[in-house]
């Protein structure tokens, strides 16, 4: 068994709740975006660009990206503590990589949405 | 925990209930989706930069290899989302029985296959 010091909230119950909460947020956004892409007639650059020009869309997208990273970290943490139990170093390396990648994706998201 | 406890991880000799298949597919699809994130962000960045870059992305999506990649992403996302909804419903107590679990898993499989096939048709 491994210790839970690297879990996101260090509480199994809280991680469980965060997982569900972020799942609903991300699920709703995915359905919205999929619907937009499928049902927009002539989805050209202008239409696409205008969608993300709205400040609300940018904020929502960034919040969703944050939700994805929280959801993904908890998921990857669960996977690593299930399968990488023998070598603590390997497990920590994996968790660190996921964490750094998550931060990087968030920063990248800000850059994309606000065109820095 | 007893470190000398017997462990059998010979997966090919173990019989898996359908709910187990459903569950591991949910985990695998989730794991794969993490690695798709940078590609999704890259596509988003390119498609929003300029009309020329948007056109380049559009052209890129014409490439069969890229199409397959996108289809794999959609398939993983669709399955993970559907199985996730099943999880949420079960958290609310719906279908939290032996038979209910099997029925729910099969339902997810059927809907997922339909969505994935439709996505394939839409892409090609």
GROMACS .gro file of C-alpha atoms in nm:
model
  240
    1UNK     CA    1   0.000   0.000   0.000
    2UNK     CA    2   0.118   0.351  -0.072
    3UNK     CA    3   0.063   0.666   0.128
    4UNK     CA    4  -0.167   0.935  -0.003
    5UNK     CA    5   0.057   1.240   0.047
    6UNK     CA    6   0.070   1.306  -0.327
    7UNK     CA    7  -0.304   1.287  -0.383
    8UNK     CA    8  -0.470   1.611  -0.486
    9UNK     CA    9  -0.666   1.684  -0.170
   10UNK     CA   10  -0.523   1.416   0.058
   11UNK     CA   11  -0.877   1.310   0.140
   12UNK     CA   12  -1.020   1.014  -0.047
   13UNK     CA   13  -1.368   1.151  -0.010
   14UNK     CA   14  -1.272   1.497  -0.127
   15UNK     CA   15  -1.085   1.357  -0.430
   16UNK     CA   16  -1.393   1.145  -0.507
   17UNK     CA   17  -1.614   1.455  -0.495
   18UNK     CA   18  -1.374   1.668  -0.702
   19UNK     CA   19  -1.363   1.390  -0.961
   20UNK     CA   20  -1.743   1.394  -0.998
   21UNK     CA   21  -1.771   1.773  -0.988
   22UNK     CA   22  -1.507   1.827  -1.255
   23UNK     CA   23  -1.653   1.541  -1.460
   24UNK     CA   24  -1.988   1.718  -1.486
   25UNK     CA   25  -1.824   2.047  -1.584
   26UNK     CA   26  -1.605   1.889  -1.851
   27UNK     CA   27  -1.888   1.667  -1.977
   28UNK     CA   28  -2.117   1.964  -2.024
   29UNK     CA   29  -1.850   2.160  -2.212
   30UNK     CA   30  -1.763   1.865  -2.438
   31UNK     CA   31  -2.128   1.821  -2.530
   32UNK     CA   32  -2.159   2.194  -2.601
   33UNK     CA   33  -1.846   2.209  -2.818
   34UNK     CA   34  -1.932   1.887  -3.001
   35UNK     CA   35  -2.280   2.020  -3.068
   36UNK     CA   36  -2.136   2.348  -3.194
   37UNK     CA   37  -1.893   2.175  -3.429
   38UNK     CA   38  -2.156   1.931  -3.558
   39UNK     CA   39  -2.447   2.168  -3.604
   40UNK     CA   40  -2.284   2.490  -3.722
   41UNK     CA   41  -2.342   2.531  -4.093
   42UNK     CA   42  -2.027   2.636  -4.271
   43UNK     CA   43  -1.791   2.637  -3.975
   44UNK     CA   44  -1.527   2.872  -4.111
   45UNK     CA   45  -1.247   3.064  -3.945
   46UNK     CA   46  -1.466   3.369  -3.873
   47UNK     CA   47  -1.739   3.172  -3.697
   48UNK     CA   48  -1.485   2.971  -3.498
   49UNK     CA   49  -1.280   3.277  -3.407
   50UNK     CA   50  -1.591   3.471  -3.305
   51UNK     CA   51  -1.696   3.191  -3.069
   52UNK     CA   52  -1.371   3.224  -2.878
   53UNK     CA   53  -1.368   3.603  -2.904
   54UNK     CA   54  -1.640   3.620  -2.640
   55UNK     CA   55  -1.482   3.675  -2.301
   56UNK     CA   56  -1.731   3.438  -2.143
   57UNK     CA   57  -1.626   3.158  -2.379
   58UNK     CA   58  -1.261   3.217  -2.294
   59UNK     CA   59  -1.328   3.215  -1.921
   60UNK     CA   60  -1.545   2.905  -1.942
   61UNK     CA   61  -1.287   2.726  -2.158
   62UNK     CA   62  -1.010   2.804  -1.912
   63UNK     CA   63  -1.221   2.693  -1.616
   64UNK     CA   64  -1.297   2.371  -1.804
   65UNK     CA   65  -0.927   2.323  -1.876
   66UNK     CA   66  -0.857   2.361  -1.504
   67UNK     CA   67  -1.133   2.109  -1.434
   68UNK     CA   68  -0.978   1.869  -1.687
   69UNK     CA   69  -0.638   1.895  -1.518
   70UNK     CA   70  -0.788   1.833  -1.172
   71UNK     CA   71  -0.989   1.540  -1.306
   72UNK     CA   72  -0.687   1.402  -1.494
   73UNK     CA   73  -0.450   1.437  -1.200
   74UNK     CA   74  -0.683   1.244  -0.969
   75UNK     CA   75  -0.731   0.979  -1.238
   76UNK     CA   76  -0.361   0.941  -1.315
   77UNK     CA   77  -0.282   0.941  -0.943
   78UNK     CA   78  -0.528   0.653  -0.895
   79UNK     CA   79  -0.369   0.463  -1.183
   80UNK     CA   80  -0.016   0.518  -1.053
   81UNK     CA   81  -0.103   0.407  -0.699
   82UNK     CA   82  -0.274   0.097  -0.839
   83UNK     CA   83   0.003  -0.020  -1.071
   84UNK     CA   84   0.328   0.148  -0.968
   85UNK     CA   85   0.336   0.013  -0.614
   86UNK     CA   86   0.673  -0.158  -0.610
   87UNK     CA   87   0.904   0.136  -0.679
   88UNK     CA   88   0.824   0.461  -0.500
   89UNK     CA   89   1.073   0.652  -0.715
   90UNK     CA   90   0.905   0.548  -1.039
   91UNK     CA   91   0.562   0.627  -0.903
   92UNK     CA   92   0.668   0.972  -0.780
   93UNK     CA   93   0.836   1.042  -1.112
   94UNK     CA   94   0.515   0.955  -1.295
   95UNK     CA   95   0.302   1.170  -1.063
   96UNK     CA   96   0.547   1.460  -1.095
   97UNK     CA   97   0.541   1.435  -1.474
   98UNK     CA   98   0.161   1.441  -1.477
   99UNK     CA   99   0.160   1.739  -1.241
  100UNK     CA  100   0.410   1.942  -1.445
  101UNK     CA  101   0.231   1.855  -1.769
  102UNK     CA  102  -0.097   1.972  -1.614
  103UNK     CA  103   0.050   2.308  -1.516
  104UNK     CA  104   0.204   2.343  -1.863
  105UNK     CA  105  -0.130   2.271  -2.034
  106UNK     CA  106  -0.301   2.532  -1.816
  107UNK     CA  107  -0.043   2.798  -1.900
  108UNK     CA  108  -0.063   2.702  -2.267
  109UNK     CA  109  -0.442   2.737  -2.247
  110UNK     CA  110  -0.408   3.092  -2.113
  111UNK     CA  111  -0.165   3.175  -2.393
  112UNK     CA  112  -0.398   3.034  -2.660
  113UNK     CA  113  -0.710   3.203  -2.530
  114UNK     CA  114  -0.559   3.543  -2.462
  115UNK     CA  115  -0.306   3.541  -2.746
  116UNK     CA  116  -0.006   3.647  -2.545
  117UNK     CA  117  -0.007  -0.598   0.492
  118UNK     CA  118   0.128  -0.952   0.461
  119UNK     CA  119   0.408  -0.923   0.203
  120UNK     CA  120   0.412  -1.300   0.150
  121UNK     CA  121   0.044  -1.321   0.048
  122UNK     CA  122  -0.023  -1.521  -0.272
  123UNK     CA  123  -0.076  -1.303  -0.577
  124UNK     CA  124  -0.221  -1.417  -0.907
  125UNK     CA  125  -0.182  -1.164  -1.181
  126UNK     CA  126  -0.188  -1.409  -1.471
  127UNK     CA  127  -0.449  -1.205  -1.655
  128UNK     CA  128  -0.503  -1.455  -1.933
  129UNK     CA  129  -0.625  -1.719  -1.689
  130UNK     CA  130  -0.878  -1.495  -1.515
  131UNK     CA  131  -1.240  -1.477  -1.625
  132UNK     CA  132  -1.363  -1.115  -1.635
  133UNK     CA  133  -1.726  -1.017  -1.592
  134UNK     CA  134  -1.850  -0.771  -1.851
  135UNK     CA  135  -1.860  -0.498  -1.588
  136UNK     CA  136  -1.485  -0.545  -1.541
  137UNK     CA  137  -1.426  -0.497  -1.913
  138UNK     CA  138  -1.637  -0.184  -1.899
  139UNK     CA  139  -1.439  -0.055  -1.608
  140UNK     CA  140  -1.091  -0.115  -1.750
  141UNK     CA  141  -1.195   0.044  -2.081
  142UNK     CA  142  -1.301   0.350  -1.883
  143UNK     CA  143  -0.958   0.363  -1.720
  144UNK     CA  144  -0.771   0.304  -2.046
  145UNK     CA  145  -0.972   0.567  -2.233
  146UNK     CA  146  -0.905   0.815  -1.953
  147UNK     CA  147  -0.534   0.740  -1.957
  148UNK     CA  148  -0.516   0.788  -2.335
  149UNK     CA  149  -0.719   1.110  -2.325
  150UNK     CA  150  -0.452   1.272  -2.107
  151UNK     CA  151  -0.199   1.231  -2.389
  152UNK     CA  152  -0.445   1.367  -2.643
  153UNK     CA  153  -0.471   1.697  -2.454
  154UNK     CA  154  -0.159   1.860  -2.604
  155UNK     CA  155  -0.276   1.770  -2.955
  156UNK     CA  156  -0.617   1.919  -2.885
  157UNK     CA  157  -0.456   2.238  -2.751
  158UNK     CA  158  -0.227   2.253  -3.054
  159UNK     CA  159  -0.525   2.221  -3.291
  160UNK     CA  160  -0.710   2.488  -3.095
  161UNK     CA  161  -0.413   2.723  -3.109
  162UNK     CA  162  -0.360   2.674  -3.482
  163UNK     CA  163  -0.730   2.703  -3.567
  164UNK     CA  164  -0.762   3.034  -3.379
  165UNK     CA  165  -0.438   3.203  -3.492
  166UNK     CA  166  -0.534   3.315  -3.840
  167UNK     CA  167  -0.752   3.224  -4.135
  168UNK     CA  168  -0.447   3.077  -4.306
  169UNK     CA  169  -0.366   2.858  -4.006
  170UNK     CA  170  -0.732   2.755  -3.981
  171UNK     CA  171  -0.717   2.646  -4.346
  172UNK     CA  172  -0.396   2.455  -4.273
  173UNK     CA  173  -0.570   2.270  -3.987
  174UNK     CA  174  -0.864   2.195  -4.216
  175UNK     CA  175  -0.630   2.054  -4.478
  176UNK     CA  176  -0.447   1.856  -4.210
  177UNK     CA  177  -0.775   1.693  -4.114
  178UNK     CA  178  -0.806   1.564  -4.470
  179UNK     CA  179  -0.505   1.341  -4.418
  180UNK     CA  180  -0.625   0.982  -4.345
  181UNK     CA  181  -0.368   0.928  -4.070
  182UNK     CA  182  -0.476   1.248  -3.895
  183UNK     CA  183  -0.842   1.150  -3.943
  184UNK     CA  184  -0.776   0.818  -3.776
  185UNK     CA  185  -0.601   0.992  -3.488
  186UNK     CA  186  -0.895   1.232  -3.443
  187UNK     CA  187  -1.138   0.940  -3.463
  188UNK     CA  188  -0.943   0.753  -3.194
  189UNK     CA  189  -0.959   1.066  -2.976
  190UNK     CA  190  -1.336   1.098  -3.031
  191UNK     CA  191  -1.383   0.726  -2.960
  192UNK     CA  192  -1.190   0.744  -2.632
  193UNK     CA  193  -1.375   1.062  -2.533
  194UNK     CA  194  -1.717   0.918  -2.622
  195UNK     CA  195  -1.660   0.595  -2.430
  196UNK     CA  196  -1.509   0.772  -2.128
  197UNK     CA  197  -1.798   1.021  -2.120
  198UNK     CA  198  -2.069   0.753  -2.152
  199UNK     CA  199  -1.912   0.521  -1.894
  200UNK     CA  200  -1.861   0.827  -1.675
  201UNK     CA  201  -2.232   0.910  -1.693
  202UNK     CA  202  -2.299   0.550  -1.588
  203UNK     CA  203  -2.067   0.607  -1.289
  204UNK     CA  204  -2.253   0.924  -1.193
  205UNK     CA  205  -2.593   0.753  -1.221
  206UNK     CA  206  -2.470   0.469  -1.004
  207UNK     CA  207  -2.339   0.721  -0.751
  208UNK     CA  208  -2.697   0.847  -0.734
  209UNK     CA  209  -2.807   0.489  -0.667
  210UNK     CA  210  -2.948   0.414  -1.011
  211UNK     CA  211  -2.859   0.064  -1.126
  212UNK     CA  212  -2.650  -0.020  -0.822
  213UNK     CA  213  -2.737  -0.391  -0.835
  214UNK     CA  214  -2.572  -0.695  -0.984
  215UNK     CA  215  -2.812  -0.718  -1.279
  216UNK     CA  216  -2.832  -0.339  -1.302
  217UNK     CA  217  -2.457  -0.312  -1.335
  218UNK     CA  218  -2.445  -0.563  -1.620
  219UNK     CA  219  -2.734  -0.397  -1.798
  220UNK     CA  220  -2.576  -0.053  -1.759
  221UNK     CA  221  -2.242  -0.172  -1.894
  222UNK     CA  222  -2.405  -0.330  -2.199
  223UNK     CA  223  -2.608  -0.013  -2.255
  224UNK     CA  224  -2.289   0.193  -2.246
  225UNK     CA  225  -2.123  -0.044  -2.494
  226UNK     CA  226  -2.415  -0.025  -2.736
  227UNK     CA  227  -2.444   0.355  -2.722
  228UNK     CA  228  -2.065   0.395  -2.744
  229UNK     CA  229  -2.043   0.172  -3.052
  230UNK     CA  230  -2.321   0.370  -3.219
  231UNK     CA  231  -2.157   0.704  -3.140
  232UNK     CA  232  -1.812   0.585  -3.248
  233UNK     CA  233  -1.944   0.446  -3.577
  234UNK     CA  234  -2.137   0.768  -3.643
  235UNK     CA  235  -1.825   0.969  -3.564
  236UNK     CA  236  -1.633   0.758  -3.811
  237UNK     CA  237  -1.896   0.818  -4.076
  238UNK     CA  238  -1.897   1.192  -4.005
  239UNK     CA  239  -1.520   1.214  -4.032
  240UNK     CA  240  -1.500   1.031  -4.360
   0.00000   0.00000   0.00000
